[in-house]
Amino acid sequence: MLAYLGRRLAQLVPVLLLISLLVFLILHALPGDPAMLMLAGAEGGAVSAERIAELQEAMGLNDPLPVQYGRFLLGILRGDLGESIRLRTPVTEVILERFAFTIQLSLGGLACALLLGITTGVLSALRPNGWTDVLFSLMAYFGMSMPLFWLGLMLIFLFAFQLKWFPPSGSEGLDRLVLPSLTLGFVSAGAISRLTRSSLMEVLHEDYIRTAQAKGLARHRIVQGHALKNALIPVVTIVGLQFGGMLAGAVVTETVFSRPGLGRLVVQAILWKDYPLAQGIILFMAVLFLSANLLVDISYAWLDPRIRFH
Amino acid sequence: MFRRTLRAFGSQPQGVIGLGLLLVWLILALSATQLVPYDPLEQGLPPARAGDSPVRQAPSSLYWFGTDELGRDVLSRVLAGAHISLALGFISVSIGLVAGSTLGLVAGFYGGWVDGIVMRAMDALLAFPGILLALVVIAALGTSIQNVMIAVGIAIVPQYARLVRSLCLTIRELAYVEAAHVVGSGPVRLIFRHFLPNIVPPLIVLSTLQIGQAIIYGSALSFLGMGAQPPTPEWGLIAAKGRDFFRKAWWISTFPSLAILSVVLSFNLLGDGLRSLLDPRMRMVRAADQRNS
């Protein structure tokens, strides 16, 4: 198990380096000059050429690119992602302040997606082509095809304004997490539902299920005790991927629900041309996603020893 | 052979419905300029009932989808926006398809260190889930609808690279391909005679599904203010502008969103229909997937 862990961590190193290079190059592929943007944001109006040159020197923008990249990497290792141009605070501080909102939303969305997806998937598989199956497949298709922002707007309209069950926006408290989590979850539930359905239907044709039936076990005991555990293995493997989908979906969902998370902030950072901030958040989200995937793989290898030897 | 394929496709309800829906949208997009009841950019259209305000008029016999916050006809704007979203879908998927398949073909065909480099680069791109990679590209290129097409195209490159590579690895092992290699077929002949015919059907399925996904991404980026700019009648942008009035004027955001929903649905249904049609070949994809996991 330890050897497997070590191998997985070693595989991550080149990927992390490439990600940091990619994110670094964004800042330098830009048409604008960060020093000028910074001064224009802080001092407003016309910015003198001397001040720009001064700041360029201070920020090390005149050094060759590889040197700048090296400094960027060293900064990351020390947890220093530079300073936000707009907010005038260290990027690391901003991320630490806000990332809890995004994590809560992603986990809430994932919980909704799994709950909805697995339940409807199991019900569909038990009566393939019955009316519940048709209804749930329709729901899955609509979920996969629906723009997230519209689903969010409709849920706010229905549950916040008409029924007044939940607050329409904001961040504090569990009740403000329900609608955004449902929005995120519904869209991913479709894929999980269809995967659960096909996987359970396949398992129900296995020999050991027939044996269980032959010895007279009740249907619900067969499904719960024998089939479901095996049928959910493929679902577990995509949880990491789904978590990534939640992080990405948070970008839109947080904007619709005005949640102060990282997803909304990264959009604002790009529109503000606050590149250190955008760069930092994007890097952070990528690392978060990679860590989630690693966690899923490790737990999977722990559950199924065959994986470790591949 | 062709007739049998056609009949098999006809027995798939989702594929037929998807194709029908898609054809309707293609016709609407191509004839939008003749179909629009009003100029999609004209503001302050006369109110349906005398004395009312021209802005945010509820749907009526005069304005089927109502009017927006500037008094423009929502139906005309939705129709005029059809070709933007469809073009976005086709163009970005073409970018992803060409770039991704080439990378995947090179990696899968040559293997070794070429494969290693290409696939590590794809892993790095895949670390930015979904729309996040498109955001990275937009951050570098700036906000515009053209850049959204490029960004979404780049965002789906890894999907194609991985699929084509794993297909190549499976095909390389097939007995008749090995035989062709042994009797001295060159790489060009191998690729065109043996690899491409096996790769194309799964690529058609993936592309159909990806066009729907690309339209979702593109409209989301415009909704966030990173894509089409006003007054372009892009669906995500119309929905974004109507967002602040959703409580009192639900129609501004709802009709363009329904347009997105039905177009994406048509590609998803068609993609699934094609997938079950090409099923025997999809077995190869599954085998390849298992090899990679």
Coordinates of C-alpha atoms in Angstrom, one line a residue:
Chain A
M1 CA 0.0 0.0 0.0
L2 CA 2.8 2.4 0.9
A3 CA 4.6 1.6 -2.4
Y4 CA 1.4 2.4 -4.2
L5 CA 1.0 5.7 -2.4
G6 CA 4.6 6.6 -3.1
R7 CA 4.2 5.8 -6.8
R8 CA 1.0 7.9 -7.0
L9 CA 2.6 10.9 -5.3
A10 CA 5.7 10.6 -7.6
Q11 CA 3.3 10.7 -10.7
L12 CA 1.8 13.9 -9.4
V13 CA 5.1 15.9 -9.5
P14 CA 5.4 16.4 -13.3
V15 CA 1.7 17.2 -13.5
L16 CA 2.0 19.8 -10.8
L17 CA 5.1 21.3 -12.5
L18 CA 3.2 21.5 -15.8
I19 CA 0.2 23.1 -14.2
S20 CA 2.3 25.8 -12.5
L21 CA 4.1 26.5 -15.8
L22 CA 0.7 26.8 -17.6
V23 CA -0.7 29.1 -15.1
F24 CA 2.5 31.1 -15.0
L25 CA 2.5 31.5 -18.8
I26 CA -1.0 32.9 -18.7
L27 CA 0.3 35.9 -16.8
H28 CA 3.0 36.5 -19.3
A29 CA 0.9 35.9 -22.5
L30 CA -1.2 38.8 -21.5
P31 CA -1.5 41.9 -23.5
G32 CA -1.5 44.2 -20.4
D33 CA 1.5 44.9 -18.2
P34 CA 0.9 43.9 -14.6
A35 CA 2.9 46.8 -13.2
M36 CA 0.8 49.3 -15.2
L37 CA -2.5 47.6 -14.2
M38 CA -1.5 47.6 -10.6
L39 CA -0.7 51.3 -10.7
A40 CA -3.8 52.2 -12.7
G41 CA -5.9 50.4 -10.2
A42 CA -4.2 51.9 -7.2
E43 CA -3.5 55.5 -8.2
G44 CA -6.0 55.9 -11.1
G45 CA -5.7 58.1 -14.1
A46 CA -2.5 58.5 -16.1
V47 CA 0.5 56.7 -14.7
S48 CA 3.9 58.1 -15.3
A49 CA 6.5 56.0 -17.2
E50 CA 9.0 56.3 -14.3
R51 CA 6.6 54.8 -11.8
I52 CA 5.9 51.9 -14.1
A53 CA 9.6 51.2 -14.7
E54 CA 10.3 51.5 -11.0
L55 CA 7.6 48.9 -10.1
Q56 CA 8.6 46.6 -13.0
E57 CA 12.1 46.5 -11.5
A58 CA 10.7 45.9 -8.0
M59 CA 8.4 43.1 -9.2
G60 CA 11.3 41.6 -11.2
L61 CA 9.4 41.8 -14.5
N62 CA 12.6 42.7 -16.3
D63 CA 14.3 39.4 -15.5
P64 CA 14.3 36.6 -18.1
L65 CA 11.2 34.4 -18.1
P66 CA 12.9 31.3 -16.6
V67 CA 14.2 33.3 -13.7
Q68 CA 10.7 34.7 -13.1
Y69 CA 9.3 31.2 -13.3
G70 CA 11.8 29.9 -10.8
R71 CA 10.9 32.7 -8.4
F72 CA 7.2 31.9 -8.9
L73 CA 7.8 28.3 -8.1
L74 CA 9.8 29.1 -5.0
G75 CA 7.0 31.4 -4.0
I76 CA 4.4 28.7 -4.3
L77 CA 6.5 26.3 -2.2
R78 CA 6.6 29.0 0.5
G79 CA 2.8 29.5 0.2
D80 CA 3.3 32.9 -1.4
L81 CA 1.1 33.5 -4.5
G82 CA 1.7 37.3 -4.8
E83 CA -0.6 40.1 -4.0
S84 CA -4.0 40.8 -5.5
I85 CA -4.0 44.0 -7.5
R86 CA -7.6 44.8 -6.8
L87 CA -7.9 43.7 -3.2
R88 CA -4.4 44.7 -2.2
T89 CA -4.0 41.7 0.0
P90 CA -1.9 38.5 -0.3
V91 CA -3.6 36.1 -2.7
T92 CA -3.0 33.2 -0.2
E93 CA -4.9 35.1 2.5
V94 CA -7.9 35.7 0.2
I95 CA -8.0 32.1 -0.8
L96 CA -7.9 30.8 2.8
E97 CA -10.6 33.2 3.6
R98 CA -13.0 32.1 0.9
F99 CA -12.3 28.5 0.0
A100 CA -14.5 27.0 2.8
F101 CA -17.6 28.4 0.9
T102 CA -16.6 26.6 -2.2
I103 CA -15.7 23.3 -0.4
Q104 CA -19.1 23.4 1.4
L105 CA -20.9 23.9 -1.8
S106 CA -19.0 21.2 -3.7
L107 CA -19.6 18.7 -1.0
G108 CA -23.2 19.6 -0.7
G109 CA -23.6 19.3 -4.5
L110 CA -21.8 16.0 -4.5
A111 CA -24.1 14.7 -1.7
C112 CA -27.2 15.8 -3.6
A113 CA -25.9 14.3 -6.8
L114 CA -25.1 10.9 -5.2
L115 CA -28.3 10.7 -3.3
L116 CA -30.5 11.7 -6.3
G117 CA -28.4 9.7 -8.8
I118 CA -28.1 6.4 -6.9
T119 CA -31.7 6.4 -5.8
T120 CA -33.1 7.0 -9.2
G121 CA -30.6 4.7 -10.8
V122 CA -31.5 1.8 -8.5
L123 CA -35.2 2.3 -9.0
S124 CA -34.7 2.4 -12.7
A125 CA -32.6 -0.8 -12.8
L126 CA -35.2 -2.7 -10.7
R127 CA -37.9 -2.1 -13.3
P128 CA -36.1 -1.5 -16.6
N129 CA -38.4 0.2 -19.1
G130 CA -41.1 0.7 -16.5
W131 CA -42.7 4.1 -16.1
T132 CA -40.3 5.1 -13.3
D133 CA -37.3 4.2 -15.5
V134 CA -38.7 6.3 -18.4
L135 CA -39.4 9.2 -16.1
F136 CA -35.9 9.1 -14.5
S137 CA -34.2 8.8 -17.8
L138 CA -36.0 11.8 -19.0
M139 CA -34.9 13.6 -15.8
A140 CA -31.4 12.6 -16.4
Y141 CA -31.4 13.8 -20.0
F142 CA -32.9 17.2 -18.9
G143 CA -30.4 17.5 -16.1
M144 CA -27.5 16.9 -18.4
S145 CA -28.8 19.3 -21.0
M146 CA -29.9 22.2 -18.7
P147 CA -27.9 25.4 -18.3
L148 CA -26.9 25.5 -14.6
F149 CA -27.6 29.2 -14.3
W150 CA -31.3 28.8 -15.3
L151 CA -31.9 25.9 -12.9
G152 CA -30.5 28.1 -10.2
L153 CA -32.7 31.0 -11.1
M154 CA -35.8 28.8 -11.2
L155 CA -35.0 27.3 -7.8
I156 CA -34.5 30.8 -6.3
F157 CA -37.8 31.9 -7.9
L158 CA -39.8 28.9 -6.7
F159 CA -38.3 28.1 -3.3
A160 CA -37.1 31.5 -2.2
F161 CA -39.6 33.9 -3.6
Q162 CA -42.8 31.9 -4.0
L163 CA -42.6 29.4 -1.2
K164 CA -40.2 31.3 1.0
W165 CA -38.6 28.1 2.3
F166 CA -35.0 29.1 1.8
P167 CA -33.2 32.5 1.5
P168 CA -32.4 33.4 -2.1
S169 CA -28.7 34.1 -1.7
G170 CA -25.8 34.6 0.8
S171 CA -23.4 32.3 2.5
E172 CA -24.1 31.9 6.3
G173 CA -25.9 28.9 7.6
L174 CA -27.0 25.5 6.2
D175 CA -30.3 26.8 4.8
R176 CA -28.4 28.9 2.4
L177 CA -26.5 25.9 1.1
V178 CA -29.6 23.9 0.1
L179 CA -30.6 25.6 -3.1
P180 CA -27.1 26.0 -4.6
S181 CA -26.3 22.4 -3.7
L182 CA -29.5 21.2 -5.3
T183 CA -28.6 23.2 -8.5
L184 CA -25.2 21.7 -8.7
G185 CA -26.3 18.2 -7.7
F186 CA -29.2 17.9 -10.1
V187 CA -27.0 18.5 -13.2
S188 CA -24.5 15.7 -12.2
A189 CA -27.2 13.3 -10.9
G190 CA -28.1 12.4 -14.4
A191 CA -24.7 10.8 -15.2
I192 CA -24.6 9.0 -11.8
S193 CA -28.1 7.7 -12.2
R194 CA -27.4 6.2 -15.7
L195 CA -24.2 4.7 -14.5
T196 CA -25.9 3.1 -11.4
R197 CA -28.7 1.8 -13.6
S198 CA -26.5 0.0 -16.1
S199 CA -24.1 -1.2 -13.5
L200 CA -26.9 -2.7 -11.3
M201 CA -28.6 -4.2 -14.3
E202 CA -25.4 -6.0 -15.2
V203 CA -24.8 -7.2 -11.7
L204 CA -28.3 -8.6 -11.4
H205 CA -27.5 -11.0 -14.2
E206 CA -24.5 -12.5 -12.3
D207 CA -24.5 -16.1 -11.2
Y208 CA -24.3 -15.3 -7.5
I209 CA -27.5 -13.3 -7.8
R210 CA -29.2 -16.3 -9.4
T211 CA -27.9 -18.5 -6.5
A212 CA -29.3 -16.1 -4.0
Q213 CA -32.6 -16.2 -5.8
A214 CA -32.5 -20.0 -5.9
K215 CA -32.1 -20.3 -2.2
G216 CA -35.2 -18.2 -1.8
L217 CA -33.9 -14.9 -0.6
A218 CA -36.3 -12.0 -0.7
R219 CA -35.7 -9.5 -3.6
H220 CA -34.9 -6.6 -1.4
R221 CA -32.4 -8.6 0.5
I222 CA -30.7 -9.7 -2.7
V223 CA -30.5 -6.1 -3.9
Q224 CA -29.3 -4.6 -0.6
G225 CA -27.1 -7.4 0.5
H226 CA -25.5 -8.7 -2.7
A227 CA -26.1 -6.6 -5.7
L228 CA -25.9 -3.0 -4.6
K229 CA -22.4 -3.2 -3.0
N230 CA -20.9 -4.5 -6.2
A231 CA -22.9 -2.3 -8.5
L232 CA -21.7 0.9 -6.8
I233 CA -18.0 0.2 -7.4
P234 CA -18.0 2.0 -10.8
V235 CA -19.9 4.9 -9.1
V236 CA -17.2 5.3 -6.5
T237 CA -14.5 5.5 -9.2
I238 CA -16.2 8.6 -10.7
V239 CA -16.7 10.5 -7.4
G240 CA -13.3 12.2 -7.8
L241 CA -14.2 13.3 -11.3
Q242 CA -17.6 14.5 -10.1
F243 CA -15.9 16.5 -7.4
G244 CA -14.0 18.3 -10.2
G245 CA -17.3 18.9 -11.9
M246 CA -18.6 20.5 -8.7
L247 CA -15.6 22.8 -8.4
A248 CA -16.2 23.9 -12.0
G249 CA -19.9 24.2 -11.5
A250 CA -19.3 26.4 -8.5
V251 CA -18.1 29.1 -10.8
V252 CA -21.6 29.5 -12.3
T253 CA -23.6 28.5 -9.2
E254 CA -21.8 30.9 -6.8
T255 CA -22.4 33.7 -9.3
V256 CA -26.1 33.0 -9.5
F257 CA -26.5 32.7 -5.7
S258 CA -24.0 35.5 -4.9
R259 CA -21.9 33.2 -2.7
P260 CA -18.5 34.7 -1.8
G261 CA -16.6 31.6 -2.8
L262 CA -13.6 31.0 -5.0
G263 CA -15.6 30.3 -8.1
R264 CA -17.3 33.7 -8.2
L265 CA -14.0 35.3 -7.2
V266 CA -12.1 33.8 -10.1
V267 CA -14.6 35.2 -12.5
Q268 CA -14.3 38.6 -10.9
A269 CA -10.5 38.4 -10.9
I270 CA -10.5 37.8 -14.6
L271 CA -12.9 40.6 -15.3
W272 CA -10.9 42.9 -13.1
K273 CA -7.7 41.8 -14.9
D274 CA -6.3 40.9 -11.5
Y275 CA -4.0 38.3 -12.8
P276 CA -2.1 37.3 -9.6
L277 CA -5.5 36.6 -8.0
A278 CA -6.9 34.7 -11.0
Q279 CA -3.6 32.7 -11.3
G280 CA -3.6 31.8 -7.6
I281 CA -7.3 30.7 -7.5
I282 CA -7.0 28.6 -10.6
L283 CA -3.8 26.9 -9.3
F284 CA -5.5 26.3 -6.0
M285 CA -8.6 24.7 -7.6
A286 CA -6.5 22.5 -9.8
V287 CA -4.5 21.2 -6.8
L288 CA -7.7 20.7 -4.9
F289 CA -9.1 18.6 -7.7
L290 CA -5.9 16.5 -8.0
S291 CA -5.9 15.9 -4.3
A292 CA -9.5 14.8 -4.4
N293 CA -8.7 12.4 -7.2
L294 CA -5.7 11.0 -5.3
L295 CA -7.9 10.5 -2.2
V296 CA -10.5 8.5 -4.3
D297 CA -7.7 6.4 -5.9
I298 CA -6.2 5.6 -2.5
S299 CA -9.5 4.6 -1.0
Y300 CA -10.2 2.6 -4.0
A301 CA -6.9 0.8 -3.8
W302 CA -7.5 0.2 -0.2
L303 CA -10.9 -1.4 -0.9
D304 CA -9.7 -3.4 -3.9
P305 CA -6.2 -4.7 -3.4
R306 CA -5.9 -5.7 -7.1
I307 CA -5.5 -2.0 -8.1
R308 CA -2.3 -1.6 -6.2
F309 CA -0.4 -4.0 -8.4
H310 CA -1.3 -2.5 -11.8
Chain B
M1 CA -26.0 -2.5 -45.5
F2 CA -27.0 1.2 -45.5
R3 CA -30.7 0.4 -45.3
R4 CA -30.1 -1.9 -42.4
T5 CA -28.1 0.7 -40.5
L6 CA -31.0 3.2 -41.2
R7 CA -33.6 0.8 -39.9
A8 CA -31.5 0.1 -36.8
F9 CA -31.2 3.8 -36.2
G10 CA -35.0 4.2 -36.7
S11 CA -35.7 1.7 -34.0
Q12 CA -33.9 4.0 -31.5
P13 CA -36.5 6.5 -30.3
Q14 CA -33.9 8.8 -28.7
G15 CA -31.8 9.1 -31.8
V16 CA -34.7 9.9 -34.0
I17 CA -36.1 12.5 -31.6
G18 CA -32.7 14.0 -31.2
L19 CA -32.1 14.2 -35.0
G20 CA -35.5 15.7 -35.6
L21 CA -35.0 18.3 -32.9
L22 CA -31.6 19.2 -34.3
L23 CA -32.9 19.5 -37.8
V24 CA -35.6 21.9 -36.6
W25 CA -33.0 24.1 -34.9
L26 CA -30.7 24.0 -38.0
I27 CA -33.6 25.2 -40.1
L28 CA -34.5 27.9 -37.6
A29 CA -30.8 29.0 -37.4
L30 CA -30.4 29.2 -41.2
S31 CA -33.6 31.0 -41.8
A32 CA -33.6 33.2 -38.7
T33 CA -33.2 36.5 -40.7
Q34 CA -36.4 35.7 -42.6
L35 CA -38.3 34.4 -39.6
V36 CA -37.7 37.1 -37.0
P37 CA -40.9 39.1 -36.4
Y38 CA -38.8 42.2 -35.3
D39 CA -35.3 43.5 -35.6
P40 CA -33.5 41.7 -32.8
L41 CA -31.6 44.8 -31.9
E42 CA -34.5 47.3 -32.0
Q43 CA -35.2 48.8 -28.6
G44 CA -38.4 50.2 -27.2
L45 CA -40.9 48.3 -29.3
P46 CA -44.5 49.6 -29.1
P47 CA -46.4 48.1 -26.1
A48 CA -49.0 45.4 -26.8
R49 CA -51.5 47.3 -24.7
A50 CA -51.6 51.1 -25.2
G51 CA -50.2 53.0 -22.2
D52 CA -47.9 50.1 -21.0
S53 CA -44.2 50.5 -20.8
P54 CA -42.3 49.0 -23.9
V55 CA -39.8 47.3 -21.6
R56 CA -40.3 43.9 -20.0
Q57 CA -43.7 43.2 -21.6
A58 CA -45.1 39.8 -20.7
P59 CA -45.6 37.4 -23.6
S60 CA -48.5 38.3 -25.7
S61 CA -49.9 37.6 -29.2
L62 CA -47.7 40.5 -30.5
Y63 CA -44.5 39.4 -28.7
W64 CA -44.7 35.6 -28.1
F65 CA -41.7 35.5 -25.8
G66 CA -42.3 39.0 -24.3
T67 CA -39.8 41.9 -24.5
D68 CA -36.6 42.4 -22.6
E69 CA -35.2 45.1 -20.2
L70 CA -34.6 47.4 -23.2
G71 CA -37.9 46.7 -24.9
R72 CA -36.4 44.3 -27.5
D73 CA -38.4 41.3 -28.8
V74 CA -37.1 38.1 -27.0
L75 CA -38.4 35.7 -29.7
S76 CA -36.4 37.6 -32.4
R77 CA -33.3 37.6 -30.2
V78 CA -33.6 33.9 -29.4
L79 CA -34.0 33.1 -33.1
A80 CA -31.1 35.4 -34.1
G81 CA -28.9 33.7 -31.4
A82 CA -29.4 30.2 -32.7
H83 CA -26.6 30.4 -35.3
I84 CA -24.2 31.8 -32.7
S85 CA -24.6 28.8 -30.3
L86 CA -24.6 26.2 -33.1
A87 CA -21.5 27.8 -34.6
L88 CA -19.9 27.8 -31.3
G89 CA -20.7 24.1 -30.8
F90 CA -19.4 23.1 -34.2
I91 CA -16.3 25.3 -34.3
S92 CA -15.0 24.5 -30.8
V93 CA -15.6 20.8 -31.2
S94 CA -13.7 20.9 -34.6
I95 CA -10.8 22.6 -32.8
G96 CA -10.8 19.9 -30.1
L97 CA -11.3 17.1 -32.5
V98 CA -8.5 18.0 -34.9
A99 CA -6.0 18.9 -32.2
G100 CA -6.9 16.2 -29.8
S101 CA -7.1 13.4 -32.3
T102 CA -3.8 14.3 -33.8
L103 CA -2.1 14.3 -30.4
G104 CA -3.8 11.0 -29.5
L105 CA -2.9 9.4 -32.7
V106 CA 0.7 10.4 -32.4
A107 CA 0.9 9.2 -28.8
G108 CA -0.9 5.9 -29.4
F109 CA 0.9 5.1 -32.6
Y110 CA 4.4 5.8 -31.6
G111 CA 4.2 5.1 -27.9
G112 CA 7.4 5.4 -25.8
W113 CA 8.6 8.9 -24.8
V114 CA 6.3 10.7 -27.3
D115 CA 3.3 9.0 -25.6
G116 CA 4.7 10.0 -22.2
I117 CA 5.1 13.6 -23.0
V118 CA 1.8 14.0 -24.7
M119 CA -0.2 12.2 -22.0
R120 CA 1.5 14.1 -19.1
A121 CA 0.5 17.3 -20.9
M122 CA -3.1 16.1 -21.2
D123 CA -3.1 15.1 -17.5
A124 CA -2.0 18.7 -16.7
L125 CA -4.9 20.1 -18.8
L126 CA -7.3 17.7 -17.2
A127 CA -6.4 19.0 -13.8
F128 CA -8.5 22.0 -14.6
P129 CA -12.0 20.5 -14.5
G130 CA -14.6 21.4 -17.0
I131 CA -15.2 25.1 -17.6
L132 CA -12.1 26.0 -15.5
L133 CA -9.7 25.2 -18.3
A134 CA -11.8 27.4 -20.7
L135 CA -11.6 30.2 -18.0
V136 CA -7.8 29.8 -18.0
V137 CA -7.6 30.3 -21.7
I138 CA -10.1 33.3 -21.6
A139 CA -7.9 34.9 -18.9
A140 CA -5.0 34.7 -21.3
L141 CA -6.8 35.7 -24.5
G142 CA -9.4 38.2 -23.3
T143 CA -13.2 38.1 -23.4
S144 CA -14.9 37.7 -26.7
I145 CA -17.1 35.1 -28.5
Q146 CA -14.2 34.1 -30.8
N147 CA -12.0 33.5 -27.8
V148 CA -14.8 31.4 -26.2
M149 CA -14.8 29.1 -29.2
I150 CA -11.0 28.7 -28.9
A151 CA -11.1 28.3 -25.2
V152 CA -13.9 25.7 -25.2
G153 CA -12.1 23.9 -28.1
I154 CA -8.9 23.7 -26.1
A155 CA -10.8 22.6 -23.0
I156 CA -12.0 19.5 -24.8
V157 CA -8.7 18.6 -26.5
P158 CA -7.7 16.1 -23.7
Q159 CA -11.0 14.1 -24.1
Y160 CA -10.1 13.4 -27.8
A161 CA -6.5 12.8 -27.1
R162 CA -7.3 10.2 -24.5
L163 CA -10.0 8.4 -26.5
V164 CA -7.9 8.2 -29.7
R165 CA -4.8 7.1 -27.9
S166 CA -6.6 4.3 -26.0
L167 CA -8.3 3.2 -29.3
C168 CA -4.9 3.1 -31.0
L169 CA -3.5 0.9 -28.3
T170 CA -6.3 -1.5 -28.7
I171 CA -6.2 -1.5 -32.5
R172 CA -2.4 -2.0 -32.5
E173 CA -2.9 -5.3 -30.8
L174 CA -5.5 -6.6 -33.3
A175 CA -4.3 -9.7 -35.1
Y176 CA -4.9 -8.3 -38.6
V177 CA -3.2 -5.0 -37.9
E178 CA -0.2 -6.9 -36.6
A179 CA -0.2 -9.0 -39.7
A180 CA -0.3 -5.8 -41.9
H181 CA 2.7 -4.5 -39.9
V182 CA 4.6 -7.7 -40.3
V183 CA 4.1 -7.9 -44.1
G184 CA 5.7 -4.4 -44.3
S185 CA 2.8 -1.8 -44.4
G186 CA 4.2 1.6 -43.8
P187 CA 2.9 4.0 -41.1
V188 CA 0.8 6.0 -43.6
R189 CA -0.9 2.9 -44.9
L190 CA -1.4 1.5 -41.4
I191 CA -3.0 4.8 -40.2
F192 CA -5.4 5.3 -43.1
R193 CA -6.2 1.7 -43.9
H194 CA -6.5 0.2 -40.4
F195 CA -6.5 2.9 -37.6
L196 CA -8.9 5.5 -39.0
P197 CA -11.8 3.2 -39.9
N198 CA -11.8 1.9 -36.4
I199 CA -11.4 5.3 -34.8
V200 CA -14.0 7.3 -36.7
P201 CA -17.3 5.8 -35.3
P202 CA -16.4 6.4 -31.6
L203 CA -15.2 9.9 -32.6
I204 CA -18.6 10.6 -34.2
V205 CA -20.4 9.7 -31.0
L206 CA -18.0 11.6 -28.8
S207 CA -18.2 14.7 -31.0
T208 CA -22.0 14.7 -31.1
L209 CA -22.1 14.6 -27.2
Q210 CA -19.3 17.2 -27.0
I211 CA -21.1 19.7 -29.2
G212 CA -23.9 19.8 -26.6
Q213 CA -21.3 20.2 -23.8
A214 CA -19.5 23.0 -25.7
I215 CA -22.8 24.9 -26.2
I216 CA -23.4 24.6 -22.4
Y217 CA -19.8 25.9 -21.7
G218 CA -20.1 28.7 -24.2
S219 CA -23.4 30.0 -22.9
A220 CA -22.1 29.7 -19.3
L221 CA -19.1 31.8 -20.2
S222 CA -21.3 34.4 -21.9
F223 CA -23.6 34.4 -18.9
L224 CA -20.5 35.2 -16.7
G225 CA -19.7 38.1 -18.9
M226 CA -16.6 36.5 -20.5
G227 CA -18.0 35.7 -23.9
A228 CA -20.3 37.5 -26.3
Q229 CA -20.7 41.2 -25.4
P230 CA -23.9 43.3 -25.6
P231 CA -25.9 43.8 -27.8
T232 CA -25.1 40.4 -29.4
P233 CA -28.2 38.2 -29.0
E234 CA -26.2 35.3 -27.5
W235 CA -28.5 33.0 -25.4
G236 CA -26.3 33.0 -22.2
L237 CA -25.9 36.7 -22.4
I238 CA -29.6 37.3 -22.8
A239 CA -30.3 35.1 -19.8
A240 CA -27.6 37.0 -17.8
K241 CA -29.3 40.3 -18.6
G242 CA -32.7 39.0 -17.6
R243 CA -31.4 37.6 -14.3
D244 CA -32.0 40.7 -12.3
F245 CA -35.6 40.8 -13.4
F246 CA -36.3 37.1 -13.0
R247 CA -39.0 37.6 -10.3
K248 CA -41.1 40.1 -12.4
A249 CA -40.0 39.1 -15.9
W250 CA -39.2 35.4 -15.9
W251 CA -39.5 35.2 -19.7
I252 CA -36.3 37.2 -20.5
S253 CA -34.0 34.5 -19.0
T254 CA -36.3 31.5 -19.5
F255 CA -36.8 31.4 -23.2
P256 CA -33.1 31.6 -24.2
S257 CA -32.4 29.0 -21.5
L258 CA -35.1 26.7 -23.0
A259 CA -33.4 27.2 -26.3
I260 CA -30.1 26.1 -24.9
L261 CA -31.8 23.1 -23.2
S262 CA -33.5 21.9 -26.3
V263 CA -30.4 22.3 -28.6
V264 CA -28.2 20.5 -26.1
L265 CA -30.8 17.9 -25.5
S266 CA -31.0 17.2 -29.3
F267 CA -27.2 16.5 -29.4
N268 CA -27.3 14.4 -26.2
L269 CA -30.2 12.3 -27.6
L270 CA -28.6 11.9 -31.0
G271 CA -25.3 11.0 -29.5
D272 CA -26.8 8.3 -27.4
G273 CA -28.8 7.0 -30.3
L274 CA -25.6 6.8 -32.5
R275 CA -23.8 5.2 -29.6
S276 CA -26.2 2.3 -29.4
L277 CA -26.2 2.1 -33.2
L278 CA -22.4 1.7 -33.3
D279 CA -22.4 -0.5 -30.3
P280 CA -20.3 -3.4 -31.6
R281 CA -17.5 -1.0 -32.2
M282 CA -18.1 0.7 -28.8
R283 CA -17.0 -2.5 -27.2
M284 CA -13.5 -1.6 -28.3
V285 CA -13.8 1.7 -26.4
R286 CA -14.8 -0.1 -23.3
A287 CA -11.9 -2.5 -23.7
A288 CA -9.6 0.4 -24.1
D289 CA -11.0 2.2 -21.1
Q290 CA -10.4 -0.8 -18.9
R291 CA -6.9 -1.0 -20.1
N292 CA -6.2 2.6 -19.0
S293 CA -7.8 2.5 -15.6

